[in-house]
Structure formats: C-alpha cells, structure tokens
C-alpha cells in the first residue's frame, strides 16, 4: 500500500481495460466503448475485464479502486508463491519466505501492482495453477489419489482462467497436457 502509485499508467492499455470493465459492469456486453460504434472486443481476452467488474461496482467506476484490484492480485500472487515454495519437496524451511521476499521486492512486481493491467492477475492465477498441478503430481500417499485428482482438476481450471486473463496462459495448458502424456495419463490428456 505504501508504494501504490495513484496516477494513471501512460501506456494506454489500462484505459482499454477500464472501458471493457465499464461495458461489462453496465450491461453493454464485451464491447469496445472507445471505438466508434462500440464493436465487439477482439484484442483483449475477457478474463481480466471480468475480474475488474466487482471493483468497478464497489468503486462506482473509480480508476483508483480498479488499481486496488492489481494490489489484491499481487497479494494473491505472493500467497501462491508461498504455497508453491512450501510444496517443493526437499526445500529448506526458509525457502517459502525467501521466495515471497524475492518476488515481492522485485521492482517490476511492485510497479505492476499499481497498474490496471492484466499482469498481476495473470501472475496470481498462473502461480496458483502451478501450485495445484504440483500438488497433483506428488500426492502424500496412495490413499490421497482422489485428492490428487481434485488438485489436478483445480490446476487445469486455473490454467483455463489464466488463458482467459492473458493468452500466454496457453503455455500452462500445454504444460498440463505434456505432463499427462509423459506420465501416460490419457484421460487427463484428453480432458486438457
């Protein structure tokens, strides 16, 4: 919060995301309010603008409140980083804290936690997907196979959400598919 930049990012994408969130929040659909005639949006995937809608409603359309969505997503990314490092077998006890500090203090992480851009939301969802996919591959015992299946399903669902937030999320789906093929889990590969 101390490093939250209250000013508008000058890159322009934040205005496009704001307009898309406004269109969705006001019931106009997934349209580009900036272009004449408000055509259907074809550039940005709909995941991030959908995540912005509750913040739009809470803040009455305030751009500053939309900035808080990135701060919340950054906090979620740090939580997911903690979980990911904690799940790693053989890692020292201090590894999760070190991972959170390294990610959280990175200048690019702190900067993007203040922008109305999809980067923080994508980071949070992508790392959370990896947490569940990692958990699915290393069940604690054979009796925990059902839990591993649920973790895998949650990981794939989060990978789909990551793809809806940023098209780069396709790499997570590819990773889940490749892991299933390598381990000869054909039903999982078919689902992906």
GROMACS .gro file of N, CA, C and O in nm, residues 85-136:
model
  208
   85UNK      N    1   0.637  -2.263  -0.309
   85UNK     CA    2   0.768  -2.293  -0.248
   85UNK      C    3   0.752  -2.390  -0.132
   85UNK      O    4   0.839  -2.474  -0.108
   86UNK      N    5   0.643  -2.381  -0.061
   86UNK     CA    6   0.619  -2.469   0.053
   86UNK      C    7   0.593  -2.613   0.010
   86UNK      O    8   0.627  -2.707   0.081
   87UNK      N    9   0.534  -2.631  -0.108
   87UNK     CA   10   0.503  -2.764  -0.158
   87UNK      C   11   0.626  -2.835  -0.214
   87UNK      O   12   0.624  -2.957  -0.234
   88UNK      N   13   0.731  -2.761  -0.241
   88UNK     CA   14   0.852  -2.821  -0.300
   88UNK      C   15   0.919  -2.915  -0.201
   88UNK      O   16   0.961  -2.873  -0.093
   89UNK      N   17   0.931  -3.041  -0.241
   89UNK     CA   18   0.994  -3.140  -0.153
   89UNK      C   19   1.144  -3.114  -0.142
   89UNK      O   20   1.209  -3.080  -0.240
   90UNK      N   21   1.196  -3.127  -0.024
   90UNK     CA   22   1.339  -3.112  -0.001
   90UNK      C   23   1.386  -2.968   0.014
   90UNK      O   24   1.504  -2.943   0.036
   91UNK      N   25   1.295  -2.872   0.002
   91UNK     CA   26   1.333  -2.732   0.016
   91UNK      C   27   1.352  -2.700   0.164
   91UNK      O   28   1.281  -2.752   0.250
   92UNK      N   29   1.449  -2.613   0.197
   92UNK     CA   30   1.467  -2.575   0.337
   92UNK      C   31   1.347  -2.496   0.390
   92UNK      O   32   1.269  -2.441   0.313
   93UNK      N   33   1.334  -2.491   0.520
   93UNK     CA   34   1.221  -2.424   0.583
   93UNK      C   35   1.212  -2.276   0.548
   93UNK      O   36   1.103  -2.218   0.549
   94UNK      N   37   1.324  -2.214   0.520
   94UNK     CA   38   1.324  -2.070   0.492
   94UNK      C   39   1.291  -2.040   0.344
   94UNK      O   40   1.272  -1.924   0.307
   95UNK      N   41   1.279  -2.141   0.260
   95UNK     CA   42   1.257  -2.121   0.116
   95UNK      C   43   1.128  -2.044   0.084
   95UNK      O   44   1.131  -1.952   0.001
   96UNK      N   45   1.013  -2.077   0.145
   96UNK     CA   46   0.892  -2.000   0.111
   96UNK      C   47   0.904  -1.851   0.142
   96UNK      O   48   0.866  -1.767   0.060
   97UNK      N   49   0.960  -1.819   0.259
   97UNK     CA   50   0.976  -1.677   0.294
   97UNK      C   51   1.072  -1.608   0.198
   97UNK      O   52   1.047  -1.495   0.154
   98UNK      N   53   1.180  -1.676   0.162
   98UNK     CA   54   1.276  -1.618   0.068
   98UNK      C   55   1.211  -1.595  -0.068
   98UNK      O   56   1.233  -1.491  -0.132
   99UNK      N   57   1.131  -1.691  -0.113
   99UNK     CA   58   1.064  -1.676  -0.242
   99UNK      C   59   0.969  -1.556  -0.242
   99UNK      O   60   0.967  -1.477  -0.338
  100UNK      N   61   0.891  -1.543  -0.135
  100UNK     CA   62   0.798  -1.430  -0.126
  100UNK      C   63   0.874  -1.298  -0.124
  100UNK      O   64   0.836  -1.201  -0.192
  101UNK      N   65   0.981  -1.290  -0.046
  101UNK     CA   66   1.059  -1.166  -0.042
  101UNK      C   67   1.120  -1.134  -0.177
  101UNK      O   68   1.119  -1.018  -0.221
  102UNK      N   69   1.177  -1.233  -0.244
  102UNK     CA   70   1.239  -1.208  -0.375
  102UNK      C   71   1.137  -1.161  -0.478
  102UNK      O   72   1.164  -1.068  -0.554
  103UNK      N   73   1.022  -1.224  -0.481
  103UNK     CA   74   0.919  -1.183  -0.577
  103UNK      C   75   0.860  -1.048  -0.537
  103UNK      O   76   0.847  -0.957  -0.619
  104UNK      N   77   0.823  -1.034  -0.411
  104UNK     CA   78   0.755  -0.912  -0.365
  104UNK      C   79   0.841  -0.787  -0.371
  104UNK      O   80   0.789  -0.677  -0.387
  105UNK      N   81   0.972  -0.802  -0.358
  105UNK     CA   82   1.060  -0.684  -0.363
  105UNK      C   83   1.112  -0.654  -0.502
  105UNK      O   84   1.178  -0.552  -0.521
  106UNK      N   85   1.081  -0.738  -0.599
  106UNK     CA   86   1.126  -0.712  -0.736
  106UNK      C   87   1.061  -0.583  -0.785
  106UNK      O   88   0.940  -0.565  -0.772
  107UNK      N   89   1.139  -0.492  -0.842
  107UNK     CA   90   1.083  -0.364  -0.887
  107UNK      C   91   0.966  -0.379  -0.984
  107UNK      O   92   0.868  -0.307  -0.974
  108UNK      N   93   0.975  -0.471  -1.076
  108UNK     CA   94   0.866  -0.488  -1.173
  108UNK      C   95   0.739  -0.537  -1.105
  108UNK      O   96   0.627  -0.495  -1.141
  109UNK      N   97   0.752  -0.621  -1.002
  109UNK     CA   98   0.636  -0.668  -0.927
  109UNK      C   99   0.569  -0.551  -0.854
  109UNK      O  100   0.448  -0.534  -0.860
  110UNK      N  101   0.649  -0.471  -0.787
  110UNK     CA  102   0.593  -0.356  -0.714
  110UNK      C  103   0.529  -0.256  -0.809
  110UNK      O  104   0.424  -0.201  -0.780
  111UNK      N  105   0.590  -0.233  -0.924
  111UNK     CA  106   0.536  -0.138  -1.020
  111UNK      C  107   0.403  -0.185  -1.075
  111UNK      O  108   0.305  -0.110  -1.078
  112UNK      N  109   0.397  -0.311  -1.120
  112UNK     CA  110   0.275  -0.361  -1.183
  112UNK      C  111   0.163  -0.385  -1.083
  112UNK      O  112   0.048  -0.404  -1.123
  113UNK      N  113   0.193  -0.381  -0.955
  113UNK     CA  114   0.088  -0.391  -0.854
  113UNK      C  115   0.008  -0.262  -0.844
  113UNK      O  116  -0.090  -0.255  -0.771
  114UNK      N  117   0.049  -0.158  -0.918
  114UNK     CA  118  -0.021  -0.030  -0.917
  114UNK      C  119  -0.091   0.000  -1.049
  114UNK      O  120  -0.152   0.105  -1.063
  115UNK      N  121  -0.080  -0.087  -1.147
  115UNK     CA  122  -0.137  -0.060  -1.280
  115UNK      C  123  -0.265  -0.140  -1.301
  115UNK      O  124  -0.277  -0.252  -1.253
  116UNK      N  125  -0.357  -0.081  -1.376
  116UNK     CA  126  -0.477  -0.153  -1.417
  116UNK      C  127  -0.440  -0.229  -1.544
  116UNK      O  128  -0.478  -0.194  -1.655
  117UNK      N  129  -0.359  -0.331  -1.527
  117UNK     CA  130  -0.315  -0.418  -1.635
  117UNK      C  131  -0.332  -0.562  -1.589
  117UNK      O  132  -0.335  -0.590  -1.470
  118UNK      N  133  -0.336  -0.653  -1.682
  118UNK     CA  134  -0.365  -0.792  -1.650
  118UNK      C  135  -0.247  -0.868  -1.591
  118UNK      O  136  -0.262  -0.982  -1.549
  119UNK      N  137  -0.130  -0.807  -1.583
  119UNK     CA  138  -0.008  -0.877  -1.541
  119UNK      C  139  -0.020  -0.940  -1.402
  119UNK      O  140   0.017  -1.056  -1.383
  120UNK      N  141  -0.066  -0.865  -1.304
  120UNK     CA  142  -0.075  -0.918  -1.168
  120UNK      C  143  -0.180  -1.027  -1.156
  120UNK      O  144  -0.158  -1.129  -1.091
  121UNK      N  145  -0.295  -1.007  -1.219
  121UNK     CA  146  -0.400  -1.109  -1.214
  121UNK      C  147  -0.351  -1.237  -1.281
  121UNK      O  148  -0.371  -1.348  -1.229
  122UNK      N  149  -0.283  -1.224  -1.394
  122UNK     CA  150  -0.229  -1.341  -1.463
  122UNK      C  151  -0.125  -1.412  -1.377
  122UNK      O  152  -0.126  -1.535  -1.364
  123UNK      N  153  -0.037  -1.335  -1.314
  123UNK     CA  154   0.067  -1.394  -1.230
  123UNK      C  155   0.004  -1.473  -1.116
  123UNK      O  156   0.044  -1.586  -1.087
  124UNK      N  157  -0.096  -1.414  -1.050
  124UNK     CA  158  -0.160  -1.481  -0.937
  124UNK      C  159  -0.228  -1.611  -0.981
  124UNK      O  160  -0.209  -1.716  -0.917
  125UNK      N  161  -0.303  -1.607  -1.089
  125UNK     CA  162  -0.376  -1.726  -1.133
  125UNK      C  163  -0.279  -1.832  -1.186
  125UNK      O  164  -0.296  -1.951  -1.160
  126UNK      N  165  -0.175  -1.788  -1.257
  126UNK     CA  166  -0.078  -1.884  -1.313
  126UNK      C  167  -0.002  -1.957  -1.202
  126UNK      O  168   0.013  -2.080  -1.208
  127UNK      N  169   0.043  -1.883  -1.101
  127UNK     CA  170   0.116  -1.949  -0.993
  127UNK      C  171   0.022  -2.039  -0.913
  127UNK      O  172   0.061  -2.149  -0.872
  128UNK      N  173  -0.101  -1.996  -0.892
  128UNK     CA  174  -0.198  -2.082  -0.822
  128UNK      C  175  -0.223  -2.210  -0.901
  128UNK      O  176  -0.233  -2.319  -0.843
  129UNK      N  177  -0.230  -2.201  -1.034
  129UNK     CA  178  -0.247  -2.321  -1.117
  129UNK      C  179  -0.128  -2.414  -1.098
  129UNK      O  180  -0.144  -2.536  -1.085
  130UNK      N  181  -0.009  -2.358  -1.094
  130UNK     CA  182   0.111  -2.440  -1.074
  130UNK      C  183   0.112  -2.507  -0.937
  130UNK      O  184   0.157  -2.621  -0.923
  131UNK      N  185   0.060  -2.437  -0.836
  131UNK     CA  186   0.052  -2.496  -0.702
  131UNK      C  187  -0.034  -2.622  -0.706
  131UNK      O  188   0.006  -2.728  -0.656
  132UNK      N  189  -0.150  -2.614  -0.769
  132UNK     CA  190  -0.240  -2.729  -0.773
  132UNK      C  191  -0.186  -2.840  -0.863
  132UNK      O  192  -0.197  -2.958  -0.829
  133UNK      N  193  -0.127  -2.803  -0.976
  133UNK     CA  194  -0.069  -2.904  -1.063
  133UNK      C  195   0.048  -2.975  -0.994
  133UNK      O  196   0.066  -3.096  -1.008
  134UNK      N  197   0.127  -2.900  -0.918
  134UNK     CA  198   0.238  -2.958  -0.843
  134UNK      C  199   0.184  -3.055  -0.737
  134UNK      O  200   0.236  -3.165  -0.718
  135UNK      N  201   0.080  -3.014  -0.668
  135UNK     CA  202   0.019  -3.098  -0.564
  135UNK      C  203  -0.038  -3.226  -0.624
  135UNK      O  204  -0.030  -3.333  -0.564
  136UNK      N  205  -0.092  -3.218  -0.744
  136UNK     CA  206  -0.149  -3.335  -0.810
  136UNK      C  207  -0.043  -3.436  -0.849
  136UNK      O  208  -0.070  -3.556  -0.854
   0.00000   0.00000   0.00000
